[in-house]
Coordinates of C-alpha atoms in Angstrom, one line a residue:
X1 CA 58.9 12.2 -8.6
X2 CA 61.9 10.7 -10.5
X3 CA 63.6 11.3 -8.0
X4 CA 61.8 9.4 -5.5
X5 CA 61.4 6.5 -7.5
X6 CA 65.1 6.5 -8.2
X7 CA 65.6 6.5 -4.4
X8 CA 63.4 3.6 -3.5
X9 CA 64.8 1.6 -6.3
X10 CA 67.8 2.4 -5.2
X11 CA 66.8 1.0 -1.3
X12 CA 65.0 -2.0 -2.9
X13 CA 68.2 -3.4 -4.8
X14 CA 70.3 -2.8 -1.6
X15 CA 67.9 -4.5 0.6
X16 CA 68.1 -7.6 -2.4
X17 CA 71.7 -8.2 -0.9
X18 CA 71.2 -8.1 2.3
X19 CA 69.3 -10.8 4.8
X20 CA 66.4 -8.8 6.1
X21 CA 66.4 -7.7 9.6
X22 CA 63.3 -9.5 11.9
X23 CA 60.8 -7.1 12.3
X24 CA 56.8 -7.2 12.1
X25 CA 54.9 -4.8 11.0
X26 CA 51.6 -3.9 12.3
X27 CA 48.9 -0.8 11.2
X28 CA 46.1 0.8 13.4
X29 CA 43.5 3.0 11.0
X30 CA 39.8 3.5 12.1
X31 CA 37.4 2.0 10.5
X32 CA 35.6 5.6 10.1
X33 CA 35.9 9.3 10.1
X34 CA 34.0 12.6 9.4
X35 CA 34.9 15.0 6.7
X36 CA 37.8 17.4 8.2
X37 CA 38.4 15.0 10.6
X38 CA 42.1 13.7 11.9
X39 CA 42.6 10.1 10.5
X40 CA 45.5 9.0 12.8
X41 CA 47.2 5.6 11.5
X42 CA 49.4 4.0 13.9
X43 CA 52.3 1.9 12.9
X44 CA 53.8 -0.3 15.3
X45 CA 57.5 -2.4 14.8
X46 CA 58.3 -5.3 16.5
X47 CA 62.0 -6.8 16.5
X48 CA 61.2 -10.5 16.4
X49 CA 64.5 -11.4 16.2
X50 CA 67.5 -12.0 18.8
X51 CA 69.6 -9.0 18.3
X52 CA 69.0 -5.3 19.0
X53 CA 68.1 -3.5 15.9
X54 CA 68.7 0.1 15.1
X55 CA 66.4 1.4 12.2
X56 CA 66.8 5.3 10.5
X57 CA 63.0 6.6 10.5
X58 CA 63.2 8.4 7.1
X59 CA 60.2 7.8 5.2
X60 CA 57.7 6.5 7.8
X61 CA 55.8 7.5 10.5
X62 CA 58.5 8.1 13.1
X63 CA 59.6 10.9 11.0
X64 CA 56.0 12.3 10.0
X65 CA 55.1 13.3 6.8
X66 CA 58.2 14.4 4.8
X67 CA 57.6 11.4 2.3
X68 CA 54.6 9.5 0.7
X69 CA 54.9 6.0 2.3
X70 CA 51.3 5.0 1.7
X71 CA 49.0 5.3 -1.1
X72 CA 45.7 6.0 -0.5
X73 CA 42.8 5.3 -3.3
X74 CA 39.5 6.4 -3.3
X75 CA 36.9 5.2 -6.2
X76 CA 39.9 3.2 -8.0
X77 CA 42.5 6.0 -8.2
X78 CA 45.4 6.8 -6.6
X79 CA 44.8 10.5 -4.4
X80 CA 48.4 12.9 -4.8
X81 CA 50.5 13.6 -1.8
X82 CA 50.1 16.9 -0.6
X83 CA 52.3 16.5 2.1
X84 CA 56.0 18.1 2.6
X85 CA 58.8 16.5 1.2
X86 CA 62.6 16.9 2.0
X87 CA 65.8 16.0 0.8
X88 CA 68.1 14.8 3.1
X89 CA 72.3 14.7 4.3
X90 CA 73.4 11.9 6.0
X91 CA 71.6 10.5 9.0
X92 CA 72.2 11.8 12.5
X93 CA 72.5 9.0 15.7
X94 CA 68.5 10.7 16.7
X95 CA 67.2 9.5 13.2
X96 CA 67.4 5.8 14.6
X97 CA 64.7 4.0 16.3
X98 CA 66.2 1.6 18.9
X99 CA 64.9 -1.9 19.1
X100 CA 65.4 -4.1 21.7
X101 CA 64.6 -8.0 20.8
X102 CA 61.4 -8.6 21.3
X103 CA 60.3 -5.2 22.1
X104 CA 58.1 -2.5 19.9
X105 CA 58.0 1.2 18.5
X106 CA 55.1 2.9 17.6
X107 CA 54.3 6.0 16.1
X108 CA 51.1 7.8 14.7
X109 CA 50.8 10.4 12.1
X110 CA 47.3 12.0 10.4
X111 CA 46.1 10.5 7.0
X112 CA 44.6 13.8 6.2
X113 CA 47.0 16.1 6.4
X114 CA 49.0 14.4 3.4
X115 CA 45.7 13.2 1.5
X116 CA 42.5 15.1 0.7
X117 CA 39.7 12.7 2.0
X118 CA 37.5 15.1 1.2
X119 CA 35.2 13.1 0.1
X120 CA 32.6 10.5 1.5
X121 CA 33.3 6.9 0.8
X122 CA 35.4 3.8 0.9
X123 CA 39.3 4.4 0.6
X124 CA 42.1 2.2 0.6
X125 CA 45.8 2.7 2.4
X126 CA 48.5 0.9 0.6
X127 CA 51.5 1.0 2.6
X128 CA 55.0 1.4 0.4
X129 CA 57.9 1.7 3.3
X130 CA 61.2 1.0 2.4
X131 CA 63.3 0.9 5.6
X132 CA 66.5 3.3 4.4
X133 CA 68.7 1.6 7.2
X134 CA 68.4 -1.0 9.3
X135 CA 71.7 -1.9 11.5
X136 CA 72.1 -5.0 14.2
X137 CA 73.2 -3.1 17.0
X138 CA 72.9 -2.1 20.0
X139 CA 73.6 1.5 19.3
X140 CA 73.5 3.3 16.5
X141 CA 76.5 4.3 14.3
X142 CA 75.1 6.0 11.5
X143 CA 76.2 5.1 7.6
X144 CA 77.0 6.9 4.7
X145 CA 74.3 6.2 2.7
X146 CA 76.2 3.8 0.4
X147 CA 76.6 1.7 3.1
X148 CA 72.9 1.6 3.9
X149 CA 71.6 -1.8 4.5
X150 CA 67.7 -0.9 3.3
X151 CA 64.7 -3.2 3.4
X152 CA 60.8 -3.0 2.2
X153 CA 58.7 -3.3 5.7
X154 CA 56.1 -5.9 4.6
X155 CA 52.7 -3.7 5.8
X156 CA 49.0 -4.7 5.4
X157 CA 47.0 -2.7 3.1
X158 CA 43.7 -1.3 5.0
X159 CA 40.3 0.1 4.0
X160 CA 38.2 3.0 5.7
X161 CA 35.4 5.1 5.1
X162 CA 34.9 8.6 5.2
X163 CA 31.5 9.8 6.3
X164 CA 29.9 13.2 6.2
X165 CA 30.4 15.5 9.4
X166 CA 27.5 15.5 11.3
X167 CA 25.1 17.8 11.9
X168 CA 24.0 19.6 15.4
X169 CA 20.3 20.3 15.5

């Protein structure tokens, strides 16, 4: 955990120096789902800007669940990621997601494999993505991670609800 929080501080003083890159962020969650359930949350980016972007997926959903880049809260507490985590080299050219200007990226991963909504109620997603790379570029020419140009990706927070299954009969 130390770790991790070194590793985002790390990202967020980097991304203090640098101009961040244009890019929108946008989240999909519905609004509802059973116990045991998939809860698939969608992020989409958007390069507003005039240049092509090239941004490393570590830590969000292009890369699945190998990081906790959301919090999720149920009943005023924070639920513990139960989801993998990895340490990584240096970034390959595939770890990029290529962004055209004007164009978007999606990519969907499942709440509940990472978080136990095993319970019914009201919960909370609190997005926390810190973009480890983000290079103006057409294509990508991966860093040493010294060199990484990192940025928080502003995210709205969303609620949900978690119902019970329901019953045949």
């Amino acid at each position: 955990a130390d770790r991790q929080r070194l590793g985002v501080g790390l990202a967020l003083s980097a991304a203090a120096q640098a101009t961040p890159a244009p890019l929108r962020c946008q989240l999909a969650l519905p609004a509802q789902a059973a116990l045991g359930q998939p809860l698939r949350l969608k992020l989409t980016l958007t390069n507003t800007g005039a240049q092509p972007l090239q941004v490393l997926t570590w830590a969000t959903p292009f890369d699945g669940w190998f990081a906790p880049f959301v919090v999720v809260r149920h009943d005023g507490r924070d639920l513990p990621y139960r989801g993998p985590t990895i340490k990584r080299g240096e970034p390959s050219v595939d770890e990029f997601v290529q962004l055209a200007p004007g164009r978007s990226r999606s990519a969907m991963v499942d709440v509940a494999r990472a978080f136990e909504l095993n319970q019914p109620g009201h919960y909370e997603l609190l997005p926390r993505i810190v973009l480890f790379d983000v290079i103006v570029a057409a294509k990508p020419v991966p860093r040493l991670r010294e060199q990484f140009q990192s940025q928080p990706l502003s995210c709205p927070s969303l609620r949900f609800r978690i119902v019970p299954r329901a019953t045949g009969g």
